[in-house]
Coordinates of C-alpha atoms and ligand atoms in Angstrom, one line a residue:
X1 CA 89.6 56.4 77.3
X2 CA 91.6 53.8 75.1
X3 CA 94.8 55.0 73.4
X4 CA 96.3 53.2 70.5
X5 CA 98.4 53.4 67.7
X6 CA 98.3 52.8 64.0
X7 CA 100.3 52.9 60.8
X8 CA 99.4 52.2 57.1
X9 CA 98.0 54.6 54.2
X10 CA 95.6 57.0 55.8
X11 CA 93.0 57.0 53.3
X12 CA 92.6 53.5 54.6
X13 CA 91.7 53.7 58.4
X14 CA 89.0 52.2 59.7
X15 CA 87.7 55.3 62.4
X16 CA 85.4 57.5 63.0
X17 CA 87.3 60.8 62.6
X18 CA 90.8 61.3 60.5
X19 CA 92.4 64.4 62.4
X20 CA 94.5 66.3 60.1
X21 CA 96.2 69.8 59.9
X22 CA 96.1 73.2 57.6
X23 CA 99.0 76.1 57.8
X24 CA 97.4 79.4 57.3
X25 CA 97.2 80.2 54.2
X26 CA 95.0 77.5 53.1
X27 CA 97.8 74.9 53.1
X28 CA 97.1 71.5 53.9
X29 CA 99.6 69.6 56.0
X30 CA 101.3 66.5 55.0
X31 CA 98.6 64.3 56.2
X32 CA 95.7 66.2 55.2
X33 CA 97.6 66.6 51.7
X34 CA 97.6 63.0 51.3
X35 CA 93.7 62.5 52.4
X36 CA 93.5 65.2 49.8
X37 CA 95.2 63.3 47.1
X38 CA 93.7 60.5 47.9
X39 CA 89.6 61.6 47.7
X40 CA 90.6 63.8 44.3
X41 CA 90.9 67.0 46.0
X42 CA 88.1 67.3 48.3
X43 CA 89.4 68.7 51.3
X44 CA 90.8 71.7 48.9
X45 CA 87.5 71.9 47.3
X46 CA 86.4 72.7 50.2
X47 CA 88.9 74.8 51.8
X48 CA 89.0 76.8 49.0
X49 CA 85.6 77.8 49.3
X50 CA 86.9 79.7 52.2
X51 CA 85.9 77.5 55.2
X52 CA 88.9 77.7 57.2
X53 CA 92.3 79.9 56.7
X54 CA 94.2 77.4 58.7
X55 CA 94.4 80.0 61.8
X56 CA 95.3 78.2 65.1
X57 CA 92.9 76.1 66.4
X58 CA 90.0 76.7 63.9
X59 CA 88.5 73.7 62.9
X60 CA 86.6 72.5 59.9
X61 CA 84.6 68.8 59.8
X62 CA 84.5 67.2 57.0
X63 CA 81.3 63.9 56.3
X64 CA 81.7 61.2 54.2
X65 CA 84.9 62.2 51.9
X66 CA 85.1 60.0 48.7
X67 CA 88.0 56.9 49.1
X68 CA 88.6 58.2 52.4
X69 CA 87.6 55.2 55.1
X70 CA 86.7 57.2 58.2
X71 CA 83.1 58.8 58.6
X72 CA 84.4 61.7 59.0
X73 CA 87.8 64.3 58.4
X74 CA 88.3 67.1 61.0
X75 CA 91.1 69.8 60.0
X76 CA 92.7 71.7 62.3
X77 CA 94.1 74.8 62.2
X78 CA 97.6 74.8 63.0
X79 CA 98.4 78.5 62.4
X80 CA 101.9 79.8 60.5
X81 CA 103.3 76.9 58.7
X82 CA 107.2 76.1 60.9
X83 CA 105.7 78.0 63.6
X84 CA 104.0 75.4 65.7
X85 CA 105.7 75.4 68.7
X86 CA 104.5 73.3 72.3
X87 CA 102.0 75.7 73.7
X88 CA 100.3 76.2 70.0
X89 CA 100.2 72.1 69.6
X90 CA 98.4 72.9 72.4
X91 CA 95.9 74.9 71.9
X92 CA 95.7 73.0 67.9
X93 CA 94.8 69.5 70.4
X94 CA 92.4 71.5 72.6
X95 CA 90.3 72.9 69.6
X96 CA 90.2 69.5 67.9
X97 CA 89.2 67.4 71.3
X98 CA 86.0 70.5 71.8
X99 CA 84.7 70.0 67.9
X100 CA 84.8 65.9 68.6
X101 CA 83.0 66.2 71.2
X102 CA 80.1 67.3 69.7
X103 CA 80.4 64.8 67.2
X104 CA 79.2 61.0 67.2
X105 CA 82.5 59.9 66.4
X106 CA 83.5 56.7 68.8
X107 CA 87.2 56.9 67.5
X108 CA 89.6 59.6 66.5
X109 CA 93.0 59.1 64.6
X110 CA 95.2 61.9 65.2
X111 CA 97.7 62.2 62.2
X112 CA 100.9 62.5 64.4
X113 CA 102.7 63.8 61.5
X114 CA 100.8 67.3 60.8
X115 CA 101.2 68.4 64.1
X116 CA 105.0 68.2 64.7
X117 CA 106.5 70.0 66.9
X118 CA 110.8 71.4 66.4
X119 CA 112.9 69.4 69.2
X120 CA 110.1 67.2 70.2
X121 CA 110.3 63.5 69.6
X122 CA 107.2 61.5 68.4
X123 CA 106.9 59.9 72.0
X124 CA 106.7 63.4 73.9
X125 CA 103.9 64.4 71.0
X126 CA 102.0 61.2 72.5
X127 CA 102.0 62.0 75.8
X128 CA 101.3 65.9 75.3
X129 CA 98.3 64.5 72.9
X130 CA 96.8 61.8 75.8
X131 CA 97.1 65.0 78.5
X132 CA 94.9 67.1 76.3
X133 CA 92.5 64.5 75.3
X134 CA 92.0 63.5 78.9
X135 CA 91.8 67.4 79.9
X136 CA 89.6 68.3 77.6
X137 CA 87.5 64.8 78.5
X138 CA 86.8 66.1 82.3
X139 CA 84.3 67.4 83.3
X140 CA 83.4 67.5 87.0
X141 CA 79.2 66.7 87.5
X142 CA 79.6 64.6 90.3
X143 CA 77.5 67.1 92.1
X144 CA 74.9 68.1 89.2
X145 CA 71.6 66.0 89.6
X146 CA 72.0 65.1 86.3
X147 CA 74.5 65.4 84.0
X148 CA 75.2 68.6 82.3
X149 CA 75.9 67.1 78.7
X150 CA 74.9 63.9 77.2
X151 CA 77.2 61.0 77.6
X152 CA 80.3 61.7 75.3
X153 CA 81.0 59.3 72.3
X154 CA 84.6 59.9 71.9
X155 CA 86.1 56.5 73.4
X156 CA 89.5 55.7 71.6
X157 CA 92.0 58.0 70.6
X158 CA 94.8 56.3 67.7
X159 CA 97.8 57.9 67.6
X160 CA 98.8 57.3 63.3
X161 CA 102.5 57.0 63.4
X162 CA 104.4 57.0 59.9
X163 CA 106.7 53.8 60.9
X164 CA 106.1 50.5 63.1
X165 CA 109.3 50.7 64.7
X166 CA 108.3 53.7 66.2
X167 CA 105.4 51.3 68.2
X168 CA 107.2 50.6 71.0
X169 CA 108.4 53.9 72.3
X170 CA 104.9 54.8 71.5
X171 CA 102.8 52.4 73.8
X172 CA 105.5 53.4 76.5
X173 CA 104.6 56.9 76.2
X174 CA 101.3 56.1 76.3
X175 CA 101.5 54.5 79.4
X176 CA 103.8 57.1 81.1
X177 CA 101.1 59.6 80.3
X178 CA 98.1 57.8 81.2
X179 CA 99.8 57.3 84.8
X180 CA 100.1 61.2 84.9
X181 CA 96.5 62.3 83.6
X182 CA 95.6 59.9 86.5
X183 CA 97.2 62.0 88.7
X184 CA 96.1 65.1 87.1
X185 CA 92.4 63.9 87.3
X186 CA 92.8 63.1 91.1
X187 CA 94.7 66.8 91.6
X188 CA 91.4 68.4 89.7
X189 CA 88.7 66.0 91.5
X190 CA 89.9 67.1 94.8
X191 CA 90.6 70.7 94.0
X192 CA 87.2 71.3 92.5
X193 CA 85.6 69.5 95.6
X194 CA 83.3 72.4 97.4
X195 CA 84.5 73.2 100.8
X196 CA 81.9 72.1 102.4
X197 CA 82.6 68.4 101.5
X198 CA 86.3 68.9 100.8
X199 CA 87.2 69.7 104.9
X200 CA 90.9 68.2 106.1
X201 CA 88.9 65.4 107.6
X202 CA 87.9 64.4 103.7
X203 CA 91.6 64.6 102.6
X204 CA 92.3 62.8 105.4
X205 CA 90.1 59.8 104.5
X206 CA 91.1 60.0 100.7
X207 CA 94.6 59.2 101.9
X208 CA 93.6 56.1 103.7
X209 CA 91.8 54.8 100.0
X210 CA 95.0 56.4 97.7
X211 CA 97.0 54.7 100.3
X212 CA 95.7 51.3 100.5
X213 CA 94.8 51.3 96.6
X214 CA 98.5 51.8 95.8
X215 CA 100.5 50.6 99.4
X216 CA 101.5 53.2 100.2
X217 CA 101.9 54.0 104.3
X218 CA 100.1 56.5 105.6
X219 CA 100.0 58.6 108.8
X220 CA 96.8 60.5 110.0
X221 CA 98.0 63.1 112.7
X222 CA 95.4 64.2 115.0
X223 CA 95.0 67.9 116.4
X224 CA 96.4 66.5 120.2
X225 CA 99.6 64.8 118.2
X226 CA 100.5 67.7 116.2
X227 CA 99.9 69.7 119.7
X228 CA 102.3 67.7 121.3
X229 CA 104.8 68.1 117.6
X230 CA 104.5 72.0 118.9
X231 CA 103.3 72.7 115.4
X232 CA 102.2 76.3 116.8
X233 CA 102.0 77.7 113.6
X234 CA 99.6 75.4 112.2
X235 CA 98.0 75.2 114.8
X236 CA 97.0 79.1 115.0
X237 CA 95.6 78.7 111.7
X238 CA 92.8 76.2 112.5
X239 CA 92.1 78.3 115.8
X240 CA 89.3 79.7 114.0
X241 CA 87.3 76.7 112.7
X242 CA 85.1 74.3 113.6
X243 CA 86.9 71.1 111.7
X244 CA 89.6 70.1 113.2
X245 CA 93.5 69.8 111.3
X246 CA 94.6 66.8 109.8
X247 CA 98.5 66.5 109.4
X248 CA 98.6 64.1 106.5
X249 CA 101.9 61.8 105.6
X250 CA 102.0 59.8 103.0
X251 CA 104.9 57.2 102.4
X252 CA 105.4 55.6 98.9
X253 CA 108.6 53.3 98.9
X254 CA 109.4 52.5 95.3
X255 CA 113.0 52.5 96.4
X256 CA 115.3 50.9 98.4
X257 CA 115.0 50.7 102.0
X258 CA 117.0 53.6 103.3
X259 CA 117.0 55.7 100.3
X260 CA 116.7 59.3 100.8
X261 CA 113.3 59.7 100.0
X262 CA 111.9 63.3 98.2
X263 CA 109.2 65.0 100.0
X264 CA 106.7 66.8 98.7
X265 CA 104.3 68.9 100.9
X266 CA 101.3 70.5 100.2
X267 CA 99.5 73.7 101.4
X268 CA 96.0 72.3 102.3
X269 CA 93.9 74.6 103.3
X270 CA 90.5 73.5 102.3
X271 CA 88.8 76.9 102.6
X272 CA 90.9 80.3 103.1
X273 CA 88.1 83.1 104.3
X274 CA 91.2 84.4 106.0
X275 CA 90.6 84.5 109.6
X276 CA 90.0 87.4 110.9
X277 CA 92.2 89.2 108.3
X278 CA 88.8 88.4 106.7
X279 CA 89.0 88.6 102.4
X280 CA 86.5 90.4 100.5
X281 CA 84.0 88.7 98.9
X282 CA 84.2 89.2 95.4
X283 CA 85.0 85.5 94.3
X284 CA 86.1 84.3 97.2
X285 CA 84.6 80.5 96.4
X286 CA 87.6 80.4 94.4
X287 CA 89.4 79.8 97.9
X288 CA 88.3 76.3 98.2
X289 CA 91.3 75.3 95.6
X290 CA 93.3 77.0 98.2
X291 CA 94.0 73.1 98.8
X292 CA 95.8 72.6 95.2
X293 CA 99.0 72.8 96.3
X294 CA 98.2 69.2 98.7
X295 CA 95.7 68.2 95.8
X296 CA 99.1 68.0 93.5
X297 CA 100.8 65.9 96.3
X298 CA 98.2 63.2 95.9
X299 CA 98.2 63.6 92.2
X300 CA 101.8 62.8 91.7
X301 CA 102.5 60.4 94.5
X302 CA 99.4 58.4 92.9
X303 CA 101.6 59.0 89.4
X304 CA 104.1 57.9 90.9
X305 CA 102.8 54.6 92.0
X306 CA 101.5 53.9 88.3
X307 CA 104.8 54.4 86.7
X308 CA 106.4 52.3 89.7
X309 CA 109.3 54.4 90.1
X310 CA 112.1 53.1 91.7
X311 CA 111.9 55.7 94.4
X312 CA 111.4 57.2 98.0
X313 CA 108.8 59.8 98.1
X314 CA 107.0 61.1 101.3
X315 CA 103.8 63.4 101.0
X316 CA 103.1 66.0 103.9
X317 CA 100.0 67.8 103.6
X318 CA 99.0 70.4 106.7
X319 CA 95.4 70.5 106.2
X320 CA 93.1 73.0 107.9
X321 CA 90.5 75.9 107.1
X322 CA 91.4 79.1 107.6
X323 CA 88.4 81.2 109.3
X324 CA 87.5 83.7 111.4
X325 CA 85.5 81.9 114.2
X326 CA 85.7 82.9 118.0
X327 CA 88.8 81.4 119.0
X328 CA 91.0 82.7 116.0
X329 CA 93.9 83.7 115.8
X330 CA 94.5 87.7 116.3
X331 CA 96.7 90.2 114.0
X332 CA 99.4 90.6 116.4
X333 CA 99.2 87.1 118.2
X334 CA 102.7 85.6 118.6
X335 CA 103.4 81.8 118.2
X336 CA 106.5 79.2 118.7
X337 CA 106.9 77.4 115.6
X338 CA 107.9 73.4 115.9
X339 CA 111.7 75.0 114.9
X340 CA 111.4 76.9 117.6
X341 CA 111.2 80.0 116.5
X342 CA 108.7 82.4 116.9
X343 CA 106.2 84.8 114.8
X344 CA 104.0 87.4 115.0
X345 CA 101.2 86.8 113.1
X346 CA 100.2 90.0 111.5
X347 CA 98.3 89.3 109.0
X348 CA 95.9 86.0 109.5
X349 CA 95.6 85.6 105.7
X350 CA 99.1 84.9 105.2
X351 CA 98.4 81.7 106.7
X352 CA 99.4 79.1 104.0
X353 CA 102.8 80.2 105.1
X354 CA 101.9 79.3 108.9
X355 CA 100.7 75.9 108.0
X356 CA 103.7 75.1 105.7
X357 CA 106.9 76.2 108.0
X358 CA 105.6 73.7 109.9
X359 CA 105.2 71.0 107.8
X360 CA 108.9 71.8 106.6
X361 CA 110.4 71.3 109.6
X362 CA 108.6 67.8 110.1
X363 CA 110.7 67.3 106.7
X364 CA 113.7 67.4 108.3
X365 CA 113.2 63.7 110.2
X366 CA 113.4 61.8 106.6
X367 CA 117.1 63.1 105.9
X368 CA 115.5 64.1 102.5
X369 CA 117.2 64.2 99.3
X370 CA 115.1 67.4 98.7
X371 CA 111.7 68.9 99.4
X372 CA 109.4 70.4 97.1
X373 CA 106.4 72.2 98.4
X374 CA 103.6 73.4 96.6
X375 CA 101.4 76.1 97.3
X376 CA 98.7 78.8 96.2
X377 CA 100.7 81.3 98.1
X378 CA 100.2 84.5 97.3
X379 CA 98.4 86.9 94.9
X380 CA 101.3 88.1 93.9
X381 CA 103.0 85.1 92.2
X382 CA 99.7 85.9 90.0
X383 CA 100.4 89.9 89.1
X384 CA 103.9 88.5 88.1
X385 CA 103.3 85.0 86.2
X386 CA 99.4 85.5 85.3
X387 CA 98.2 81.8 84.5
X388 CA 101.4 80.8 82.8
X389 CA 104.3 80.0 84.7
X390 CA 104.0 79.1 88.2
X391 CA 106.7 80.9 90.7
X392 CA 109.4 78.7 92.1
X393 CA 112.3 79.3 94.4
X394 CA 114.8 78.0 95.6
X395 CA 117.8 77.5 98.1
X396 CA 119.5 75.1 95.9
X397 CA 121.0 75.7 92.3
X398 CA 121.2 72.6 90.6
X399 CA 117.9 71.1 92.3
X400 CA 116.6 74.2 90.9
X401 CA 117.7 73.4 87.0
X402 CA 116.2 70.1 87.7
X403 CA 112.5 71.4 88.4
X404 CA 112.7 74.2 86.0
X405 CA 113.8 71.4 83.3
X406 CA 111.1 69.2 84.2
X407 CA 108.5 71.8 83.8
X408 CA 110.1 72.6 80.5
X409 CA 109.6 68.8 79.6
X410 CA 106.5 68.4 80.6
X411 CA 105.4 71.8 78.8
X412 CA 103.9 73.0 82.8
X413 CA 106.7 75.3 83.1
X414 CA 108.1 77.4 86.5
X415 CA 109.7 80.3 86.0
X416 CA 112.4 81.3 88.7
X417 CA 112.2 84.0 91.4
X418 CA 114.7 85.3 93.5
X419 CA 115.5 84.5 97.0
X420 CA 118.1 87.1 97.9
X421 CA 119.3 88.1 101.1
X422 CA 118.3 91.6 100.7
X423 CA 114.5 90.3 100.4
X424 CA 115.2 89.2 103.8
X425 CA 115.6 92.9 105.4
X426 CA 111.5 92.9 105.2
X427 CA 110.8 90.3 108.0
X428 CA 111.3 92.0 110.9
X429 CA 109.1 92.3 114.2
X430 CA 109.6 94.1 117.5
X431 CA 108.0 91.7 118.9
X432 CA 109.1 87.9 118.1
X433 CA 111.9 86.7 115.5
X434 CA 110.1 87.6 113.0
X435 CA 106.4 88.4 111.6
X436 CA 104.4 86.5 108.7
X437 CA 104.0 89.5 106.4
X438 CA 106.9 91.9 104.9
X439 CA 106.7 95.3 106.8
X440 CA 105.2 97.4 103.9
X441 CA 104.5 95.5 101.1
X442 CA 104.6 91.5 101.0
X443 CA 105.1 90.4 98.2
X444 CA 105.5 86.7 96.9
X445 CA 109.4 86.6 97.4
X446 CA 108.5 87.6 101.1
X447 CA 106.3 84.9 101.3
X448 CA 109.4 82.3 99.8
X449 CA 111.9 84.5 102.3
X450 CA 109.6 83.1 105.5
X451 CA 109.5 80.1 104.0
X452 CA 113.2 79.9 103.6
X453 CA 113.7 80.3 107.3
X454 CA 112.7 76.8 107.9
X455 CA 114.3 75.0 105.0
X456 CA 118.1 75.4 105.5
X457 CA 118.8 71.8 106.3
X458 CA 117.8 70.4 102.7
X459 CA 117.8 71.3 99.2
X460 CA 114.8 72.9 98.8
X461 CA 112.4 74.4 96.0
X462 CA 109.0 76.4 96.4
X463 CA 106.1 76.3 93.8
X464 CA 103.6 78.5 94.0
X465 CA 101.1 77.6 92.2
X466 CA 98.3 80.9 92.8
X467 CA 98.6 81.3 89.0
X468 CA 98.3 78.0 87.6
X469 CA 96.7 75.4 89.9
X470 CA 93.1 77.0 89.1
X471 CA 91.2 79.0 86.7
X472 CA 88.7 81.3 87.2
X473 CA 85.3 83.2 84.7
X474 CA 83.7 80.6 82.7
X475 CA 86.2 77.9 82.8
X476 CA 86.4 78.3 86.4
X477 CA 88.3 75.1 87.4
X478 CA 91.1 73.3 88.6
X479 CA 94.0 72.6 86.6
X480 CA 95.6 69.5 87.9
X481 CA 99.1 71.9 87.7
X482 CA 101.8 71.2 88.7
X483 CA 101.2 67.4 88.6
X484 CA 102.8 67.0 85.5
X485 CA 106.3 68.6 86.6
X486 CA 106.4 66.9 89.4
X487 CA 105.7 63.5 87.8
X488 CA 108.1 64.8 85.1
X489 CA 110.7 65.3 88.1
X490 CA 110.2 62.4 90.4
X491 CA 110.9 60.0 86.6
X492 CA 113.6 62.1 85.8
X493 CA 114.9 61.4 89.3
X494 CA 114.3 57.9 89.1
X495 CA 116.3 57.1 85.8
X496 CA 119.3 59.3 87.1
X497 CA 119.3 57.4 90.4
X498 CA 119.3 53.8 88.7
X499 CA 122.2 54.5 86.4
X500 CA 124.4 55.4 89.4
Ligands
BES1 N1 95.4 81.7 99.4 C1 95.9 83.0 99.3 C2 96.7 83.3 98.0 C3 95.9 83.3 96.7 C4 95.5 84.4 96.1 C5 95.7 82.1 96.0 C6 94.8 84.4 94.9 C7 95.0 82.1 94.8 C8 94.6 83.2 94.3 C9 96.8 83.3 100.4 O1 96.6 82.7 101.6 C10 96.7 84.8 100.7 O2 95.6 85.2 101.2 N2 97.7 85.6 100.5 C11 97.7 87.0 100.6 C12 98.9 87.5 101.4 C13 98.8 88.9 101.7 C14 97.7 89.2 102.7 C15 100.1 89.3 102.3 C16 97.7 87.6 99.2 O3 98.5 87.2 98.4 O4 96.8 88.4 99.0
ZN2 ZN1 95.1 83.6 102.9
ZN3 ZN1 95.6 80.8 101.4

C-alpha cells in the first residue's frame, strides 16, 4: 500500500474514490458539503431519497457525480454529529475500507476533515487511518490453494489535508505508522500460523531472518542449555511433546552501548492442549494463538527497528507446546524454578505461567530499565475485559501510567488490575513454596500474583492479552494487539530518553 497526501479544492482530485462523511440525520459533513455544493446538490439528492441516515459506519457509493473529478464518492456514516470519538473513527474507517474493497477503485482520498476526532491532532488521525486501512487490507491465504478473493484494487490511500503546512507532520506520521502495521502484520502472520507449521522450532528460525533483516543479535537456546539455565519450570511444560523448546533472545541496540535496555518477553506456546490438565474441545484450535503474546515481541521489536529508535530493547520468548504426551508433566509434580524456588504444579494448563517465571528471571542479567511481558494468560482477563481492554499489572506506579498512556495513544488500550498483597494469601502449597493455581478459584490476578514472585528486582508490567490478541466466530483471527502499545511505548521511551 502507498500513502500520500493531498490538498486543493476537493471537487478537483484526480482519484478513484472521494471519502466523505454524513452526521445522522442526513447531514453532510464539511467535506461531503463542499462535494455537494460543488456537483449542484447531488449527494443530497441522493441522500434525501433516504439512502443513508448517516448512522455509524453505513455507507453509501456514489458513480460518476457531475464537476466532481473522482469516479466515484463513498459517504460514510459517521453517526451523532460531535459524537465521534476514537473507537467510532474506527469503526467509520473500517466500514469505508470493506465497501472499497469491492470496488474497482485503485485510489481512495480520505477527506481528513469529516472525520475529526475532539483532542486528536491531524497526524494521530493519519496513523489511526494507515492502521485500519492496512487491517482491513489483511487477509491471511498463504495456506488456501488459491486465493479466497480476487486480487484487491485498492493500492493508494491520500490522506486530503486542508493546509500544506500541515505536509510534513503528515508524511512523518505516515511513516511512524507504516513501521507499526509492519509490526502488526508480522504479530498476525505468525499468530494465525497453524500449529502444525508454527512449532518453537519455526519461531526459532523466523528470529534468525527478523534478526539478520534488521541486525539485530539473536540467541537460539537449545533444550540441554536452558537444562543447564535450571529453567525447571519451562522445562515441565514441554515434558509432554514431541518438539523440543526453543528459548528465544532477541537483542535490538538502537541505543547506546550500555543503556539499560527494555525487555519484552513473550508467552510462546505454539499449541496449548493443556497437558494432561487436558482442555475440552470445543474451539480449542483457537489455542494455537496461545503464541501471541511472543508474536507481539517480534512485531514491535521489528517496529522498532523501522522507526530506528534510539533504544535498548531485548526480546525473550519461551517457546514450547503444551501437551499431554507420555512424559508430561503430572498435577501434583513439584519443580525448582531458575530463581530457585519451587512449585507444585497443579494444574498443567496453567502453564504459560510456568514458561514465563522463567523467562523473567533470565531478565534479570540485562539490569533492565523495565520488563513488559505479554501473555494470553488466562480466561479470566477475558470474563473481565471481553475483547476490549487487555489486563495489565503491575509492580511499578509510574511505569504503569506509562503503558496505560501509550495504550490510550495508540487507541489499543489496557486497563489496570490489581496486584494486592491480599491476592497473594491464595498461593499456597503443602508441598513446595508455592503452587501454579490459586487454591479455590484462580483467577487472572492469581495468575499476575505468581508472576510477581519473580519480578521484584525490576519495574515490571504484565499484559494479558487472552482478550485482545485474537478473535474468534467468523472473524476468527489474530489481532496483531498489543503491537501498537508497545511501539507507542518503546517511542515514547525513546523521545523521553533523548531529551535527558
Ligand atoms: N492459554 C490459556 C488462556 C486462554 C484462555 C487464552 C482463553 C486465550 C483464551 C491458559 O494457558 C490457560 O489455560 N489458562 C487457564 C488457567 C486455569 C486452568 C487456572 C484458564 O484461564 O482457563
Ligand atoms: Zn493453558
Ligand atoms: Zn496457555
Amino acid at each position: 500500500m502507498e500513502f500520500r497526501i493531498s490538498d486543493g479544492p476537493l471537487q478537483q482530485q484526480r482519484s478513484g474514490c472521494m471519502v466523505a462523511g454524513v452526521y445522522e440525520g442526513r447531514k453532510l459533513a464539511p467535506a461531503a458539503a463542499q462535494l455537494d455544493a460543488a456537483s449542484d446538490h447531488a449527494l443530497h439528492r441522493v441522500i434525501d431519497r433516504g439512502d443513508l441516515e448517516g448512522e455509524l459506519g453505513a455507507t453509501l457509493l456514489l458513480h460518476n457525480v457531475a464537476q466532481v473529478a473522482a469516479e466515484r464518492v463513498l459517504l460514510v456514516g459517521l453517526g451523532k454529529e460531535g459524537d465521534l470519538f476514537e473507537g467510532r473513527y474506527r469503526t467509520a474507517l473500517s466500514s469505508a475500507i470493506k465497501t472499497l474493497r469491492t470496488t474497482g477503485a485503485e485510489e481512495a482520498t480520505l477527506c481528513l476533515g469529516d472525520f475529526a476526532v475532539k483532542g486528536r491532532e491531524g497526524p494521530w488521525m493519519i496513523e489511526q487511518a494507515v492502521l485500519a486501512v492496512m487491517d482491513g487490507m489483511y487477509r491471511f491465504d498463504a495456506l488456501k490453494s488459491k486465493p479466497a478473493q480476487p486480487a484487491r484494487a485498492l493500492k493508494t490511500v491520500i490522506f486530503h489535508v486542508a493546509d500544506r503546512s500541515e505536509a510534513a507532520a503528515a508524511e512523518a506520521a505516515i511513516h511512524r505508522a507504516a513501521a507499526v502495521s509492519e509490526g502488526v502484520i508480522l504479530a498476525k502472520d505468525l499468530g494465525n500460523m497453524p500449529g502444525n507449521l508454527c512449532t518453537p522450532a519455526y519461531l526459532a528460525d523466523h528470529a534468525l531472518e527478523v534478526a539478520k533483516r534488521h541486525g539485530f543479535e539473536v540467541k537460539i537456546l537449545e533444550q540441554s542449555d536452558i537444562e543447564k539455565l535450571g529453567m525447571g519450570a519451562f522445562l515441565a511444560v514441554a515434558r509432554g511433546s514431541l518438539q523440543p523448546p526453543k528459548l528465544i533472545v532477541m537483542e535490538y541496540h538502537g541505543g547506546p552501548a550500555g543503556a539499560q535496555p527494555l525487555v519484552l518477553v513473550g508467552k510462546g506456546i505454539t499449541f496449548d492442549a493443556g497437558g494432561i490438565s487436558i482442555k475440552p474441545p470445543l474451539d480449542m484450535d483457537e489455542m494455537k494463538f496461545d503464541m501471541c503474546g511472543a508474536a507481539s515481541v517480534f512485531g514491535a521489536l521489528r517496529a522498532a527497528a523501522l522507526m530506528e529508535l534510539p533504544l535498548n530493547v531485548v526480546g525473550i520468548i519461551p517457546a514450547t507446546e503444551n501437551m499431554p504426551g507420555g512424559d508430561a508433566t503430572k498435577p501434583g509434580d513439584i519443580v525448582t524454578t531458575m530463581s530457585g524456588q519451587t512449585v507444585e504444579i497443579l494444574d498443567t494448563d496453567s502453564e504459560g505461567r510456568l514458561v514465563l517465571c522463567d523467562a523473567l528471571t533470565y531478565a534479570q542479567q540485562y539490569k533492565p530499565a523495565a520488563v513488559i511481558d505479554v501473555a494470553t494468560l488466562t480466561g479470566e482477563i477475558v470474563t473481565a475485559l471481553g475483547d476490549v481492554a487487555t489486563g495489565m499489572f503491575s509492580n511499578d506506579d509510574a511505569l504503569a501510567r506509562e503503558v496505560l498512556a501509550a495504550g490510550e495513544i495508540a487507541w489499543d488500550r489496557a486497563w489496570q488490575m490489581p496486584l494486592w498483597e491480599e491476592y497473594q494469601d491464595a498461593l499456597k502449597s503443602n508441598f513446595a513454596d508455592f503452587p501454579n493455581i490459586g487454591s479455590h478459584a484462580d483467577c487472572a490476578v492469581t495468575a499476575a500474583c505468581f508472576l510477581a514472585r519473580f519480578t521484584k528486582d525490576y519495574p515490571w508490567v504484565h499484559l494479558d492479552i487472552a482478550g485482545t490478541a485474537a478473535k474468534s466466530g467468523a472473524d476468527k483471527g489474530a489481532t496483531g494487539r498489543p503491537v501498537a502499545l508497545l511501539a507507542q511505548f518503546l517511542a515514547a521511551r525513546a523521545t523521553s530518553r533523548s531529551r535527558q
